[in-house]
Short mmCIF file of C-alpha atoms and ligand atoms in Angstrom, two decimals:
data_model
loop_
_atom_site.label_atom_id
_atom_site.label_comp_id
_atom_site.label_asym_id
_atom_site.label_seq_id
_atom_site.Cartn_x
_atom_site.Cartn_y
_atom_site.Cartn_z
CA MET B 1 41.45 23.90 -20.78
CA SER B 2 38.02 25.32 -21.70
CA THR B 3 36.47 24.89 -18.25
CA LYS B 4 36.56 27.15 -15.28
CA ILE B 5 36.31 24.26 -12.87
CA SER B 6 39.65 23.72 -11.25
CA LYS B 7 38.63 21.71 -8.16
CA ILE B 8 36.41 18.64 -8.15
CA GLY B 9 35.12 16.33 -5.49
CA ILE B 10 34.46 12.61 -5.86
CA LEU B 11 32.19 10.30 -3.81
CA THR B 12 30.70 6.83 -4.01
CA SER B 13 27.04 6.47 -3.08
CA GLY B 14 24.49 3.64 -2.50
CA GLY B 15 25.49 0.03 -2.51
CA ASP B 16 29.20 -0.56 -3.14
CA ALA B 17 30.18 -2.39 -6.27
CA PRO B 18 33.49 -4.06 -7.21
CA GLY B 19 35.31 -1.74 -9.58
CA MET B 20 34.39 1.46 -7.76
CA ASN B 21 37.98 1.78 -6.63
CA ALA B 22 39.25 1.45 -10.16
CA ALA B 23 36.87 4.34 -11.16
CA ILE B 24 38.09 6.49 -8.21
CA ARG B 25 41.64 5.87 -9.36
CA ALA B 26 40.80 6.78 -12.96
CA VAL B 27 39.04 10.00 -11.97
CA VAL B 28 41.77 11.08 -9.59
CA ARG B 29 44.66 10.28 -11.91
CA THR B 30 42.96 11.84 -14.99
CA GLY B 31 41.95 14.93 -13.02
CA LEU B 32 45.52 15.43 -11.74
CA PHE B 33 46.87 14.83 -15.22
CA HIS B 34 44.75 17.80 -16.46
CA GLY B 35 45.78 20.02 -13.57
CA LEU B 36 42.59 19.69 -11.44
CA GLU B 37 42.69 19.52 -7.71
CA VAL B 38 40.75 16.47 -6.57
CA TYR B 39 38.94 16.02 -3.18
CA GLY B 40 37.80 12.72 -1.81
CA ILE B 41 34.49 12.77 0.00
CA MET B 42 33.94 9.95 2.53
CA ARG B 43 30.63 8.03 3.02
CA GLY B 44 28.84 9.42 -0.05
CA TYR B 45 26.44 12.34 0.43
CA GLN B 46 26.56 11.86 4.23
CA GLY B 47 30.33 12.76 4.31
CA LEU B 48 29.56 15.65 2.00
CA ILE B 49 27.03 17.00 4.47
CA GLU B 50 29.28 16.29 7.45
CA ASP B 51 32.34 17.82 5.77
CA GLU B 52 34.49 14.67 5.55
CA ILE B 53 36.49 15.91 2.64
CA SER B 54 40.20 15.81 1.97
CA VAL B 55 42.63 16.33 -0.93
CA LEU B 56 43.66 13.25 -2.90
CA ASN B 57 46.87 12.82 -4.72
CA SER B 58 48.16 10.25 -7.11
CA ARG B 59 49.48 8.07 -4.27
CA SER B 60 46.09 8.14 -2.47
CA VAL B 61 44.77 5.86 -5.21
CA ALA B 62 47.85 3.62 -5.57
CA ASN B 63 47.28 -0.17 -5.28
CA ILE B 64 43.47 -0.04 -5.26
CA ILE B 65 42.53 -1.02 -8.84
CA GLN B 66 42.30 -4.63 -7.79
CA ARG B 67 40.35 -4.08 -4.56
CA GLY B 68 36.63 -4.52 -4.00
CA GLY B 69 34.57 -2.10 -1.87
CA THR B 70 35.36 1.59 -2.06
CA ILE B 71 38.24 3.43 -0.32
CA LEU B 72 35.87 6.40 0.04
CA LYS B 73 33.25 4.28 1.80
CA THR B 74 29.59 4.65 0.87
CA ALA B 75 26.19 5.26 2.43
CA ARG B 76 22.53 5.57 1.58
CA CYS B 77 21.96 9.08 2.85
CA LYS B 78 18.52 10.18 3.95
CA ASP B 79 19.63 13.78 4.83
CA PHE B 80 20.43 14.44 1.21
CA PHE B 81 16.75 14.07 0.40
CA GLU B 82 16.12 17.28 2.39
CA TYR B 83 16.95 20.74 1.04
CA GLU B 84 18.70 21.57 4.31
CA GLY B 85 21.06 18.63 3.86
CA ARG B 86 21.87 19.60 0.30
CA LYS B 87 22.50 23.19 1.39
CA LYS B 88 25.05 22.09 3.98
CA ALA B 89 26.65 19.86 1.40
CA TYR B 90 26.97 22.75 -1.02
CA GLU B 91 28.48 25.06 1.64
CA ASN B 92 31.21 22.49 2.29
CA LEU B 93 32.08 22.41 -1.44
CA LYS B 94 31.82 26.17 -1.84
CA LYS B 95 34.22 27.01 1.02
CA ARG B 96 36.86 24.96 -0.79
CA GLY B 97 36.00 26.38 -4.26
CA ILE B 98 34.96 22.92 -5.52
CA GLY B 99 32.83 23.45 -8.66
CA GLY B 100 32.49 19.87 -9.89
CA LEU B 101 31.30 16.67 -8.30
CA VAL B 102 31.76 13.12 -9.56
CA VAL B 103 29.13 10.69 -8.16
CA ILE B 104 29.77 6.97 -8.61
CA GLY B 105 26.54 5.12 -7.95
CA GLY B 106 23.12 4.10 -9.21
CA ASP B 107 19.99 5.86 -10.45
CA GLY B 108 18.94 7.05 -6.99
CA SER B 109 22.35 8.69 -6.45
CA PHE B 110 22.11 10.29 -9.91
CA ARG B 111 18.66 11.76 -9.19
CA GLY B 112 20.03 13.19 -5.95
CA ALA B 113 22.89 14.77 -7.84
CA ALA B 114 20.50 16.19 -10.51
CA GLN B 115 18.45 17.89 -7.76
CA PHE B 116 21.66 19.19 -6.16
CA ALA B 117 22.91 20.70 -9.46
CA LYS B 118 19.49 22.33 -10.06
CA GLU B 119 19.56 24.12 -6.68
CA PHE B 120 23.21 25.10 -6.40
CA LYS B 121 26.11 26.19 -8.56
CA ILE B 122 27.68 22.79 -8.92
CA SER B 123 28.27 20.65 -11.94
CA CYS B 124 27.73 16.93 -11.35
CA ILE B 125 28.93 14.01 -13.45
CA GLY B 126 27.76 10.50 -12.66
CA ILE B 127 29.54 7.13 -13.23
CA ALA B 128 27.23 4.09 -13.45
CA GLY B 129 28.23 1.84 -10.55
CA THR B 130 25.93 -0.84 -9.29
CA ILE B 131 25.92 -4.58 -9.30
CA ASP B 132 22.27 -4.53 -10.43
CA LYS B 133 22.91 -3.23 -13.97
CA ASP B 134 19.51 -1.55 -13.82
CA ILE B 135 20.13 1.87 -15.32
CA GLN B 136 18.92 2.92 -18.74
CA GLY B 137 21.56 4.57 -20.95
CA THR B 138 24.37 2.12 -20.43
CA ASP B 139 25.07 -1.47 -21.41
CA TYR B 140 27.39 -1.89 -18.41
CA THR B 141 27.41 -0.80 -14.81
CA ILE B 142 30.55 -1.13 -12.69
CA GLY B 143 30.32 -4.25 -10.52
CA PHE B 144 27.79 -6.31 -12.47
CA ASP B 145 30.27 -8.53 -14.21
CA THR B 146 32.10 -9.32 -10.96
CA ALA B 147 28.82 -9.96 -9.12
CA VAL B 148 27.67 -12.37 -11.79
CA ASN B 149 30.97 -14.21 -11.80
CA THR B 150 30.81 -14.54 -7.97
CA ALA B 151 27.24 -15.85 -8.27
CA VAL B 152 28.36 -18.34 -10.97
CA GLU B 153 31.21 -19.67 -8.87
CA ALA B 154 28.91 -20.11 -5.85
CA ILE B 155 26.11 -21.76 -7.85
CA ASP B 156 28.63 -24.21 -9.42
CA LYS B 157 29.63 -25.27 -5.91
CA VAL B 158 26.04 -25.69 -4.82
CA ARG B 159 25.40 -27.85 -7.95
CA ASP B 160 28.01 -30.37 -6.70
CA THR B 161 26.16 -31.00 -3.43
CA MET B 162 22.80 -30.78 -5.19
CA GLU B 163 23.76 -33.50 -7.59
CA ALA B 164 25.30 -35.66 -4.89
CA HIS B 165 21.94 -35.66 -2.98
CA ASP B 166 19.50 -35.54 -5.91
CA ARG B 167 18.01 -32.39 -4.56
CA ILE B 168 16.26 -29.39 -5.93
CA PHE B 169 18.01 -26.16 -5.04
CA ILE B 170 16.54 -22.65 -5.16
CA ILE B 171 19.29 -20.09 -5.20
CA GLU B 172 18.48 -16.49 -4.60
CA VAL B 173 20.62 -13.73 -6.06
CA MET B 174 20.60 -9.96 -5.67
CA GLY B 175 19.48 -7.33 -8.16
CA ARG B 176 16.85 -5.40 -6.18
CA ASP B 177 13.89 -5.20 -8.62
CA ALA B 178 15.87 -6.20 -11.68
CA GLY B 179 16.57 -9.72 -12.91
CA TYR B 180 19.87 -9.30 -14.74
CA ILE B 181 22.10 -11.07 -12.19
CA ALA B 182 19.62 -13.95 -12.06
CA LEU B 183 19.30 -14.23 -15.80
CA HIS B 184 23.04 -14.08 -16.53
CA SER B 185 24.12 -16.33 -13.68
CA GLY B 186 21.26 -18.75 -14.28
CA ILE B 187 22.05 -19.22 -17.95
CA ALA B 188 25.74 -19.58 -17.20
CA THR B 189 25.11 -22.28 -14.66
CA GLY B 190 22.55 -24.18 -16.67
CA ALA B 191 19.65 -23.46 -14.35
CA GLU B 192 16.39 -25.29 -15.26
CA ASN B 193 14.30 -22.30 -14.11
CA ILE B 194 15.20 -18.66 -13.79
CA LEU B 195 12.69 -16.45 -12.03
CA ILE B 196 12.96 -12.71 -12.52
CA PRO B 197 10.79 -9.70 -11.70
CA GLU B 198 10.44 -8.74 -15.38
CA ILE B 199 8.46 -11.97 -16.14
CA LYS B 200 5.42 -13.18 -14.22
CA THR B 201 6.32 -16.35 -12.28
CA ASN B 202 3.93 -19.28 -12.68
CA ILE B 203 4.72 -21.60 -9.80
CA ASP B 204 2.35 -24.31 -11.06
CA ASP B 205 4.30 -24.53 -14.37
CA ILE B 206 7.52 -24.90 -12.38
CA ALA B 207 6.12 -27.66 -10.16
CA THR B 208 4.81 -29.50 -13.19
CA SER B 209 8.12 -29.29 -15.02
CA LEU B 210 9.93 -30.52 -11.90
CA GLN B 211 7.54 -33.52 -11.65
CA LYS B 212 8.10 -34.37 -15.38
CA LYS B 213 11.85 -34.10 -14.94
CA GLY B 214 11.63 -36.27 -11.81
CA LYS B 215 9.92 -38.97 -13.89
CA ARG B 216 12.70 -38.73 -16.50
CA LYS B 217 15.23 -39.10 -13.71
CA LYS B 218 16.69 -35.66 -14.41
CA LEU B 219 18.22 -35.46 -11.01
CA VAL B 220 19.71 -32.00 -10.88
CA ASN B 221 17.20 -29.18 -10.65
CA LEU B 222 18.48 -25.73 -10.18
CA ILE B 223 16.20 -22.76 -9.82
CA VAL B 224 17.81 -19.35 -9.72
CA VAL B 225 15.55 -16.62 -8.43
CA ALA B 226 16.09 -12.84 -8.33
CA GLU B 227 15.40 -11.33 -4.87
CA GLY B 228 12.83 -9.05 -6.50
CA ASP B 229 10.81 -11.75 -8.20
CA ASP B 230 7.06 -11.11 -8.12
CA PHE B 231 6.49 -14.41 -6.32
CA GLY B 232 8.82 -13.56 -3.46
CA GLY B 233 12.30 -14.77 -2.67
CA ALA B 234 13.71 -18.37 -2.50
CA GLU B 235 12.11 -19.20 0.83
CA GLU B 236 8.63 -18.32 -0.33
CA ILE B 237 9.01 -20.46 -3.41
CA GLN B 238 10.41 -23.31 -1.33
CA LYS B 239 7.34 -23.28 0.93
CA ILE B 240 5.00 -23.63 -2.00
CA LEU B 241 7.04 -26.24 -3.89
CA ILE B 242 7.35 -28.34 -0.76
CA LYS B 243 3.51 -28.52 -0.63
CA LYS B 244 3.27 -29.38 -4.34
CA LEU B 245 6.16 -31.91 -4.36
CA PRO B 246 6.14 -33.53 -0.90
CA LYS B 247 8.61 -36.22 -1.87
CA ALA B 248 11.26 -33.85 -3.18
CA GLU B 249 14.09 -32.57 -1.16
CA ILE B 250 14.18 -28.85 -1.68
CA ARG B 251 16.90 -26.57 -0.27
CA VAL B 252 17.45 -22.92 -0.37
CA CYS B 253 20.68 -20.91 -0.71
CA ILE B 254 20.60 -17.13 -0.48
CA LEU B 255 23.86 -15.73 -1.86
CA GLY B 256 23.41 -12.23 -0.38
CA HIS B 257 26.25 -9.76 0.03
CA ILE B 258 29.07 -12.00 -1.13
CA GLN B 259 27.90 -10.85 -4.58
CA ARG B 260 29.02 -7.32 -3.63
CA GLY B 261 32.51 -8.12 -2.54
CA GLY B 262 35.82 -9.44 -3.95
CA ALA B 263 38.32 -8.31 -6.49
CA PRO B 264 36.75 -6.68 -9.54
CA SER B 265 36.86 -8.68 -12.81
CA CYS B 266 38.94 -7.51 -15.72
CA LEU B 267 35.86 -6.17 -17.48
CA ASP B 268 34.80 -4.16 -14.43
CA ARG B 269 38.25 -2.63 -14.10
CA LEU B 270 38.23 -1.71 -17.72
CA ILE B 271 34.82 -0.05 -17.81
CA ALA B 272 35.58 1.68 -14.49
CA SER B 273 38.79 3.05 -15.94
CA ARG B 274 37.13 4.23 -19.12
CA MET B 275 34.20 5.81 -17.35
CA GLY B 276 36.45 7.51 -14.82
CA TYR B 277 38.67 8.92 -17.59
CA TYR B 278 35.64 10.24 -19.51
CA ALA B 279 34.01 11.72 -16.43
CA ILE B 280 36.97 14.13 -16.34
CA GLN B 281 36.62 14.80 -20.07
CA CYS B 282 33.07 15.87 -19.33
CA PHE B 283 34.33 18.70 -17.11
CA LEU B 284 37.04 19.61 -19.64
CA GLU B 285 34.51 19.77 -22.49
CA GLY B 286 31.93 21.67 -20.43
CA ARG B 287 29.38 18.84 -20.24
CA LYS B 288 27.15 19.24 -17.22
CA ASN B 289 24.89 17.05 -15.18
CA VAL B 290 25.12 13.81 -17.13
CA PHE B 291 26.20 10.32 -16.23
CA VAL B 292 28.77 8.37 -18.16
CA GLY B 293 27.71 5.04 -19.56
CA ILE B 294 28.88 2.80 -22.35
CA HIS B 295 26.56 1.89 -25.24
CA ASN B 296 27.68 -0.27 -28.21
CA ASP B 297 31.20 0.13 -26.89
CA LYS B 298 31.04 3.93 -27.16
CA MET B 299 30.75 6.43 -24.32
CA ASN B 300 27.26 7.48 -23.76
CA TYR B 301 26.05 10.55 -21.79
CA THR B 302 22.60 10.63 -20.26
CA PRO B 303 21.19 13.60 -18.34
CA LEU B 304 21.25 12.83 -14.60
CA GLU B 305 17.70 13.91 -14.21
CA SER B 306 16.49 11.28 -16.65
CA ALA B 307 18.37 8.44 -14.93
CA ILE B 308 15.75 5.75 -14.63
CA LYS B 309 15.82 2.12 -13.84
CA SER B 310 15.89 -0.20 -16.90
CA LYS B 311 13.20 -2.60 -16.12
CA GLY B 312 11.36 -4.90 -18.43
CA HIS B 313 13.97 -4.89 -21.18
CA ILE B 314 14.91 -8.53 -20.85
CA CYS B 315 15.65 -9.88 -24.28
CA ASP B 316 13.05 -12.56 -25.46
CA GLU B 317 15.81 -14.48 -27.18
CA TRP B 318 17.52 -15.11 -23.82
CA LEU B 319 14.35 -16.48 -22.30
CA LYS B 320 13.86 -18.87 -25.21
CA ILE B 321 17.41 -20.05 -24.80
CA VAL B 322 16.77 -20.81 -21.11
CA LYS B 323 13.74 -22.99 -21.98
CA VAL B 324 15.45 -24.94 -24.72
CA LEU B 325 18.75 -25.55 -22.87
CA ALA B 326 16.98 -26.67 -19.71
CA SER B 327 14.90 -29.36 -21.49
O1 LIG U 1 21.84 -2.15 -5.27
C1 LIG U 1 22.74 -3.11 -4.92
C2 LIG U 1 22.12 -4.05 -3.93
O2 LIG U 1 23.12 -5.04 -3.56
C3 LIG U 1 20.83 -4.79 -4.37
O3 LIG U 1 21.09 -5.82 -5.24
C4 LIG U 1 20.24 -5.18 -3.04
O4 LIG U 1 18.88 -5.32 -3.13
C5 LIG U 1 20.64 -4.03 -2.18
O5 LIG U 1 21.73 -3.36 -2.76
C6 LIG U 1 20.94 -4.46 -0.75
O6 LIG U 1 21.19 -3.25 -0.02
P1 LIG U 1 21.86 -3.26 1.42
O7 LIG U 1 23.34 -3.61 1.26
O8 LIG U 1 21.62 -1.82 1.87
O9 LIG U 1 21.15 -4.28 2.23
#
């Protein structure tokens, strides 16, 4: 083994995402396979600062590949923004001789890790895990596929009642300030309108198209809106549409955190397993301070410090498809 790192820690940080457990399992089992000692850190950077760290063995990660959430728990940790917090975190690693840290999370967690690695003698490797799929440098993030499938299943159910009542439904999905969950779930459920932060929302156009469709007796009208849409969430849009279409029955459904839970899909388990495996290869090959992603079905390594949100990269072709298929 070409690396001097013999002990590593692993944590999950930020919003949990289905498939994080599969990634933990892959990191632990691959690390043990190569003779590393692996420590689990509870509650993300918070547990690192508060010294909630214990040794993991192969059995610690048994029977978790199919479970949502994260066995290590997670947190959004304000103390890690402060140098003092990071110093405490480092001392807790140092006293155990831990030289490498695997961080499963999103771009914010990666930038925290980059800062940490700059200040202290610690090598950090990220694994892209967020339902939002909003990180540049990877085509997949762990949890996105499951979240979209959960949204699709829920939207299909709403469609039944929507159709039965000839109503308009505005369904809000997560994604923070990215529209990928909305775009994917909207296309897959045949939504007439998909509102995403990357594209300016024109509410007058939407009202006009609903009126036209009403005249044509197109009874089902489904609007999927990303929570970060520039016009506001589903409730804001409902208020405006009610004024413009007083005769229409317009209901709102906010899917919320159900999108974060549940058993990970096959795809999420696969990418989590691959990314976890390659995170350990990074330590073995002496790669430092990068996060592991997948691009064009190949592993892709991006420096943690340049982890940025992928915004505004929505493919035009997809938007054209939405328009044509909803006509
Ligand atoms: O980043 C994942 C995510 O679920 C976003 O889609 C959402 O905006 C946010 O986290 C919600 O955060 P919290 O669970 O802290 O309310």
